[in-house]
């Protein structure tokens, strides 16, 4: 059995949004770029080739366009949201271009304990689709073994540190998954983020 452990910075996303469609800012569009800051040759090697496939590396080596939108609302102590984002690689790197991807999220949050605990529990359903890669493909099998569809249930929490800083954490637990061909797939995923509100 081959193993590979990587703890490096992945690709950075620079995002902006426009929220002027409604007075309460509940509808918006998002746009930005994924920058090629992460390594695409990380981890251990076997017979001179990386163990980790290109689509599981911390970075893709490409600059990607990001476009999406969201809608949210509130009812008493509950809030809800719908969000989607499309990613498309604008270039390739060493003959490799990742397939387009679409991520959709539908979720709710409970604000009833925020005043006393500074915590906002959240629950999401996340659907992800990714098309076949082009060129290089996976480390051993080529791009026929790339592209997948996944559905996750995602519990999480938002911590309001103060009037400007928010900490978000969530865990993605697979409910459904389908991977084309033979691929490396994560049993679960975690996400931690920090937000600054002006």
JSON list of N, CA, C and O in Angstrom, two decimals, residues 118-155:
[
{"chain": "A", "resi": 118, "resn": "UNK", "atom": "N", "xyz": [-22.53, 33.20, 21.14]},
{"chain": "A", "resi": 118, "resn": "UNK", "atom": "CA", "xyz": [-21.76, 33.64, 19.96]},
{"chain": "A", "resi": 118, "resn": "UNK", "atom": "C", "xyz": [-21.60, 32.52, 18.93]},
{"chain": "A", "resi": 118, "resn": "UNK", "atom": "O", "xyz": [-20.74, 32.60, 18.07]},
{"chain": "A", "resi": 119, "resn": "UNK", "atom": "N", "xyz": [-22.45, 31.49, 19.01]},
{"chain": "A", "resi": 119, "resn": "UNK", "atom": "CA", "xyz": [-22.40, 30.35, 18.09]},
{"chain": "A", "resi": 119, "resn": "UNK", "atom": "C", "xyz": [-23.65, 30.33, 17.22]},
{"chain": "A", "resi": 119, "resn": "UNK", "atom": "O", "xyz": [-24.76, 30.60, 17.69]},
{"chain": "A", "resi": 120, "resn": "UNK", "atom": "N", "xyz": [-23.45, 29.96, 15.94]},
{"chain": "A", "resi": 120, "resn": "UNK", "atom": "CA", "xyz": [-24.57, 29.79, 15.01]},
{"chain": "A", "resi": 120, "resn": "UNK", "atom": "C", "xyz": [-24.42, 28.41, 14.36]},
{"chain": "A", "resi": 120, "resn": "UNK", "atom": "O", "xyz": [-23.58, 28.22, 13.47]},
{"chain": "A", "resi": 121, "resn": "UNK", "atom": "N", "xyz": [-25.18, 27.39, 14.81]},
{"chain": "A", "resi": 121, "resn": "UNK", "atom": "CA", "xyz": [-25.11, 26.07, 14.17]},
{"chain": "A", "resi": 121, "resn": "UNK", "atom": "C", "xyz": [-25.66, 26.13, 12.74]},
{"chain": "A", "resi": 121, "resn": "UNK", "atom": "O", "xyz": [-26.61, 26.85, 12.46]},
{"chain": "A", "resi": 122, "resn": "UNK", "atom": "N", "xyz": [-25.06, 25.35, 11.85]},
{"chain": "A", "resi": 122, "resn": "UNK", "atom": "CA", "xyz": [-25.47, 25.32, 10.45]},
{"chain": "A", "resi": 122, "resn": "UNK", "atom": "C", "xyz": [-25.61, 23.87, 9.98]},
{"chain": "A", "resi": 122, "resn": "UNK", "atom": "O", "xyz": [-24.99, 22.96, 10.52]},
{"chain": "A", "resi": 123, "resn": "UNK", "atom": "N", "xyz": [-26.44, 23.69, 8.96]},
{"chain": "A", "resi": 123, "resn": "UNK", "atom": "CA", "xyz": [-26.57, 22.39, 8.30]},
{"chain": "A", "resi": 123, "resn": "UNK", "atom": "C", "xyz": [-26.78, 22.63, 6.82]},
{"chain": "A", "resi": 123, "resn": "UNK", "atom": "O", "xyz": [-27.64, 23.42, 6.44]},
{"chain": "A", "resi": 124, "resn": "UNK", "atom": "N", "xyz": [-25.96, 21.96, 6.00]},
{"chain": "A", "resi": 124, "resn": "UNK", "atom": "CA", "xyz": [-26.03, 22.14, 4.55]},
{"chain": "A", "resi": 124, "resn": "UNK", "atom": "C", "xyz": [-26.14, 20.79, 3.85]},
{"chain": "A", "resi": 124, "resn": "UNK", "atom": "O", "xyz": [-25.74, 19.76, 4.38]},
{"chain": "A", "resi": 125, "resn": "UNK", "atom": "N", "xyz": [-26.65, 20.84, 2.62]},
{"chain": "A", "resi": 125, "resn": "UNK", "atom": "CA", "xyz": [-26.48, 19.77, 1.65]},
{"chain": "A", "resi": 125, "resn": "UNK", "atom": "C", "xyz": [-25.66, 20.35, 0.50]},
{"chain": "A", "resi": 125, "resn": "UNK", "atom": "O", "xyz": [-26.01, 21.40, -0.05]},
{"chain": "A", "resi": 126, "resn": "UNK", "atom": "N", "xyz": [-24.56, 19.70, 0.18]},
{"chain": "A", "resi": 126, "resn": "UNK", "atom": "CA", "xyz": [-23.64, 20.17, -0.86]},
{"chain": "A", "resi": 126, "resn": "UNK", "atom": "C", "xyz": [-23.57, 19.16, -1.99]},
{"chain": "A", "resi": 126, "resn": "UNK", "atom": "O", "xyz": [-23.27, 17.99, -1.75]},
{"chain": "A", "resi": 127, "resn": "UNK", "atom": "N", "xyz": [-23.88, 19.61, -3.20]},
{"chain": "A", "resi": 127, "resn": "UNK", "atom": "CA", "xyz": [-23.76, 18.78, -4.39]},
{"chain": "A", "resi": 127, "resn": "UNK", "atom": "C", "xyz": [-22.59, 19.29, -5.22]},
{"chain": "A", "resi": 127, "resn": "UNK", "atom": "O", "xyz": [-22.45, 20.50, -5.43]},
{"chain": "A", "resi": 128, "resn": "UNK", "atom": "N", "xyz": [-21.74, 18.38, -5.67]},
{"chain": "A", "resi": 128, "resn": "UNK", "atom": "CA", "xyz": [-20.57, 18.74, -6.45]},
{"chain": "A", "resi": 128, "resn": "UNK", "atom": "C", "xyz": [-20.50, 17.87, -7.70]},
{"chain": "A", "resi": 128, "resn": "UNK", "atom": "O", "xyz": [-20.67, 16.65, -7.62]},
{"chain": "A", "resi": 129, "resn": "UNK", "atom": "N", "xyz": [-20.23, 18.52, -8.82]},
{"chain": "A", "resi": 129, "resn": "UNK", "atom": "CA", "xyz": [-20.00, 17.80, -10.08]},
{"chain": "A", "resi": 129, "resn": "UNK", "atom": "C", "xyz": [-18.72, 18.32, -10.71]},
{"chain": "A", "resi": 129, "resn": "UNK", "atom": "O", "xyz": [-18.47, 19.52, -10.71]},
{"chain": "A", "resi": 130, "resn": "UNK", "atom": "N", "xyz": [-17.91, 17.40, -11.20]},
{"chain": "A", "resi": 130, "resn": "UNK", "atom": "CA", "xyz": [-16.68, 17.79, -11.89]},
{"chain": "A", "resi": 130, "resn": "UNK", "atom": "C", "xyz": [-16.54, 16.96, -13.16]},
{"chain": "A", "resi": 130, "resn": "UNK", "atom": "O", "xyz": [-16.68, 15.73, -13.13]},
{"chain": "A", "resi": 131, "resn": "UNK", "atom": "N", "xyz": [-16.26, 17.63, -14.27]},
{"chain": "A", "resi": 131, "resn": "UNK", "atom": "CA", "xyz": [-16.09, 16.95, -15.55]},
{"chain": "A", "resi": 131, "resn": "UNK", "atom": "C", "xyz": [-14.71, 16.33, -15.70]},
{"chain": "A", "resi": 131, "resn": "UNK", "atom": "O", "xyz": [-13.82, 16.52, -14.86]},
{"chain": "A", "resi": 132, "resn": "UNK", "atom": "N", "xyz": [-14.52, 15.60, -16.80]},
{"chain": "A", "resi": 132, "resn": "UNK", "atom": "CA", "xyz": [-13.23, 14.97, -17.08]},
{"chain": "A", "resi": 132, "resn": "UNK", "atom": "C", "xyz": [-12.13, 16.02, -17.25]},
{"chain": "A", "resi": 132, "resn": "UNK", "atom": "O", "xyz": [-12.34, 17.08, -17.84]},
{"chain": "A", "resi": 133, "resn": "UNK", "atom": "N", "xyz": [-10.95, 15.68, -16.74]},
{"chain": "A", "resi": 133, "resn": "UNK", "atom": "CA", "xyz": [-9.78, 16.51, -16.99]},
{"chain": "A", "resi": 133, "resn": "UNK", "atom": "C", "xyz": [-9.33, 16.35, -18.43]},
{"chain": "A", "resi": 133, "resn": "UNK", "atom": "O", "xyz": [-9.68, 15.39, -19.11]},
{"chain": "A", "resi": 134, "resn": "UNK", "atom": "N", "xyz": [-8.52, 17.30, -18.90]},
{"chain": "A", "resi": 134, "resn": "UNK", "atom": "CA", "xyz": [-7.96, 17.25, -20.24]},
{"chain": "A", "resi": 134, "resn": "UNK", "atom": "C", "xyz": [-6.44, 17.19, -20.15]},
{"chain": "A", "resi": 134, "resn": "UNK", "atom": "O", "xyz": [-5.84, 17.77, -19.26]},
{"chain": "A", "resi": 135, "resn": "UNK", "atom": "N", "xyz": [-5.83, 16.49, -21.11]},
{"chain": "A", "resi": 135, "resn": "UNK", "atom": "CA", "xyz": [-4.38, 16.39, -21.09]},
{"chain": "A", "resi": 135, "resn": "UNK", "atom": "C", "xyz": [-3.92, 15.50, -19.97]},
{"chain": "A", "resi": 135, "resn": "UNK", "atom": "O", "xyz": [-4.66, 14.71, -19.44]},
{"chain": "A", "resi": 136, "resn": "UNK", "atom": "N", "xyz": [-2.73, 15.63, -19.49]},
{"chain": "A", "resi": 136, "resn": "UNK", "atom": "CA", "xyz": [-2.08, 14.81, -18.47]},
{"chain": "A", "resi": 136, "resn": "UNK", "atom": "C", "xyz": [-2.94, 13.86, -17.68]},
{"chain": "A", "resi": 136, "resn": "UNK", "atom": "O", "xyz": [-2.60, 12.71, -17.53]},
{"chain": "A", "resi": 137, "resn": "UNK", "atom": "N", "xyz": [-4.05, 14.32, -17.18]},
{"chain": "A", "resi": 137, "resn": "UNK", "atom": "CA", "xyz": [-4.94, 13.44, -16.44]},
{"chain": "A", "resi": 137, "resn": "UNK", "atom": "C", "xyz": [-4.32, 12.98, -15.14]},
{"chain": "A", "resi": 137, "resn": "UNK", "atom": "O", "xyz": [-3.47, 13.64, -14.56]},
{"chain": "A", "resi": 138, "resn": "UNK", "atom": "N", "xyz": [-4.75, 11.82, -14.65]},
{"chain": "A", "resi": 138, "resn": "UNK", "atom": "CA", "xyz": [-4.25, 11.29, -13.40]},
{"chain": "A", "resi": 138, "resn": "UNK", "atom": "C", "xyz": [-2.82, 10.79, -13.57]},
{"chain": "A", "resi": 138, "resn": "UNK", "atom": "O", "xyz": [-2.34, 10.56, -14.68]},
{"chain": "A", "resi": 139, "resn": "UNK", "atom": "N", "xyz": [-2.15, 10.60, -12.46]},
{"chain": "A", "resi": 139, "resn": "UNK", "atom": "CA", "xyz": [-0.72, 10.26, -12.49]},
{"chain": "A", "resi": 139, "resn": "UNK", "atom": "C", "xyz": [-0.44, 8.99, -13.27]},
{"chain": "A", "resi": 139, "resn": "UNK", "atom": "O", "xyz": [0.56, 8.89, -13.97]},
{"chain": "A", "resi": 140, "resn": "UNK", "atom": "N", "xyz": [-1.31, 7.98, -13.17]},
{"chain": "A", "resi": 140, "resn": "UNK", "atom": "CA", "xyz": [-1.03, 6.69, -13.82]},
{"chain": "A", "resi": 140, "resn": "UNK", "atom": "C", "xyz": [-2.00, 6.34, -14.93]},
{"chain": "A", "resi": 140, "resn": "UNK", "atom": "O", "xyz": [-1.62, 5.71, -15.91]},
{"chain": "A", "resi": 141, "resn": "UNK", "atom": "N", "xyz": [-3.26, 6.76, -14.82]},
{"chain": "A", "resi": 141, "resn": "UNK", "atom": "CA", "xyz": [-4.29, 6.19, -15.68]},
{"chain": "A", "resi": 141, "resn": "UNK", "atom": "C", "xyz": [-4.85, 7.14, -16.73]},
{"chain": "A", "resi": 141, "resn": "UNK", "atom": "O", "xyz": [-5.70, 6.75, -17.52]},
{"chain": "A", "resi": 142, "resn": "UNK", "atom": "N", "xyz": [-4.38, 8.38, -16.77]},
{"chain": "A", "resi": 142, "resn": "UNK", "atom": "CA", "xyz": [-4.92, 9.30, -17.77]},
{"chain": "A", "resi": 142, "resn": "UNK", "atom": "C", "xyz": [-6.26, 9.86, -17.36]},
{"chain": "A", "resi": 142, "resn": "UNK", "atom": "O", "xyz": [-6.82, 9.52, -16.32]},
{"chain": "A", "resi": 143, "resn": "UNK", "atom": "N", "xyz": [-6.83, 10.72, -18.22]},
{"chain": "A", "resi": 143, "resn": "UNK", "atom": "CA", "xyz": [-8.02, 11.46, -17.79]},
{"chain": "A", "resi": 143, "resn": "UNK", "atom": "C", "xyz": [-9.32, 10.67, -17.89]},
{"chain": "A", "resi": 143, "resn": "UNK", "atom": "O", "xyz": [-10.38, 11.20, -17.57]},
{"chain": "A", "resi": 144, "resn": "UNK", "atom": "N", "xyz": [-9.30, 9.42, -18.31]},
{"chain": "A", "resi": 144, "resn": "UNK", "atom": "CA", "xyz": [-10.52, 8.61, -18.23]},
{"chain": "A", "resi": 144, "resn": "UNK", "atom": "C", "xyz": [-10.90, 8.36, -16.78]},
{"chain": "A", "resi": 144, "resn": "UNK", "atom": "O", "xyz": [-12.07, 8.13, -16.46]},
{"chain": "A", "resi": 145, "resn": "UNK", "atom": "N", "xyz": [-9.92, 8.38, -15.89]},
{"chain": "A", "resi": 145, "resn": "UNK", "atom": "CA", "xyz": [-10.17, 8.21, -14.47]},
{"chain": "A", "resi": 145, "resn": "UNK", "atom": "C", "xyz": [-10.19, 9.57, -13.78]},
{"chain": "A", "resi": 145, "resn": "UNK", "atom": "O", "xyz": [-9.42, 9.85, -12.87]},
{"chain": "A", "resi": 146, "resn": "UNK", "atom": "N", "xyz": [-11.08, 10.43, -14.24]},
{"chain": "A", "resi": 146, "resn": "UNK", "atom": "CA", "xyz": [-11.24, 11.76, -13.63]},
{"chain": "A", "resi": 146, "resn": "UNK", "atom": "C", "xyz": [-12.70, 12.18, -13.80]},
{"chain": "A", "resi": 146, "resn": "UNK", "atom": "O", "xyz": [-13.42, 11.67, -14.65]},
{"chain": "A", "resi": 147, "resn": "UNK", "atom": "N", "xyz": [-13.10, 13.12, -12.98]},
{"chain": "A", "resi": 147, "resn": "UNK", "atom": "CA", "xyz": [-14.49, 13.57, -12.97]},
{"chain": "A", "resi": 147, "resn": "UNK", "atom": "C", "xyz": [-15.30, 12.76, -11.98]},
{"chain": "A", "resi": 147, "resn": "UNK", "atom": "O", "xyz": [-15.09, 11.56, -11.80]},
{"chain": "A", "resi": 148, "resn": "UNK", "atom": "N", "xyz": [-16.22, 13.44, -11.29]},
{"chain": "A", "resi": 148, "resn": "UNK", "atom": "CA", "xyz": [-17.02, 12.75, -10.28]},
{"chain": "A", "resi": 148, "resn": "UNK", "atom": "C", "xyz": [-18.28, 13.55, -9.95]},
{"chain": "A", "resi": 148, "resn": "UNK", "atom": "O", "xyz": [-18.42, 14.70, -10.36]},
{"chain": "A", "resi": 149, "resn": "UNK", "atom": "N", "xyz": [-19.17, 12.91, -9.20]},
{"chain": "A", "resi": 149, "resn": "UNK", "atom": "CA", "xyz": [-20.38, 13.54, -8.68]},
{"chain": "A", "resi": 149, "resn": "UNK", "atom": "C", "xyz": [-20.51, 13.15, -7.22]},
{"chain": "A", "resi": 149, "resn": "UNK", "atom": "O", "xyz": [-20.31, 11.97, -6.87]},
{"chain": "A", "resi": 150, "resn": "UNK", "atom": "N", "xyz": [-20.82, 14.11, -6.36]},
{"chain": "A", "resi": 150, "resn": "UNK", "atom": "CA", "xyz": [-20.90, 13.84, -4.93]},
{"chain": "A", "resi": 150, "resn": "UNK", "atom": "C", "xyz": [-22.04, 14.63, -4.30]},
{"chain": "A", "resi": 150, "resn": "UNK", "atom": "O", "xyz": [-22.36, 15.74, -4.74]},
{"chain": "A", "resi": 151, "resn": "UNK", "atom": "N", "xyz": [-22.63, 14.06, -3.25]},
{"chain": "A", "resi": 151, "resn": "UNK", "atom": "CA", "xyz": [-23.61, 14.75, -2.42]},
{"chain": "A", "resi": 151, "resn": "UNK", "atom": "C", "xyz": [-23.19, 14.56, -0.97]},
{"chain": "A", "resi": 151, "resn": "UNK", "atom": "O", "xyz": [-22.94, 13.43, -0.52]},
{"chain": "A", "resi": 152, "resn": "UNK", "atom": "N", "xyz": [-23.08, 15.67, -0.24]},
{"chain": "A", "resi": 152, "resn": "UNK", "atom": "CA", "xyz": [-22.64, 15.64, 1.15]},
{"chain": "A", "resi": 152, "resn": "UNK", "atom": "C", "xyz": [-23.70, 16.25, 2.06]},
{"chain": "A", "resi": 152, "resn": "UNK", "atom": "O", "xyz": [-24.38, 17.20, 1.67]},
{"chain": "A", "resi": 153, "resn": "UNK", "atom": "N", "xyz": [-23.80, 15.73, 3.28]},
{"chain": "A", "resi": 153, "resn": "UNK", "atom": "CA", "xyz": [-24.49, 16.43, 4.35]},
{"chain": "A", "resi": 153, "resn": "UNK", "atom": "C", "xyz": [-23.39, 17.08, 5.19]},
{"chain": "A", "resi": 153, "resn": "UNK", "atom": "O", "xyz": [-22.38, 16.44, 5.50]},
{"chain": "A", "resi": 154, "resn": "UNK", "atom": "N", "xyz": [-23.60, 18.36, 5.52]},
{"chain": "A", "resi": 154, "resn": "UNK", "atom": "CA", "xyz": [-22.49, 19.15, 6.06]},
{"chain": "A", "resi": 154, "resn": "UNK", "atom": "C", "xyz": [-22.92, 19.92, 7.31]},
{"chain": "A", "resi": 154, "resn": "UNK", "atom": "O", "xyz": [-23.43, 21.04, 7.23]},
{"chain": "A", "resi": 155, "resn": "UNK", "atom": "N", "xyz": [-22.73, 19.32, 8.49]},
{"chain": "A", "resi": 155, "resn": "UNK", "atom": "CA", "xyz": [-22.95, 20.08, 9.72]},
{"chain": "A", "resi": 155, "resn": "UNK", "atom": "C", "xyz": [-21.79, 21.03, 9.98]},
{"chain": "A", "resi": 155, "resn": "UNK", "atom": "O", "xyz": [-20.65, 20.75, 9.58]}
]
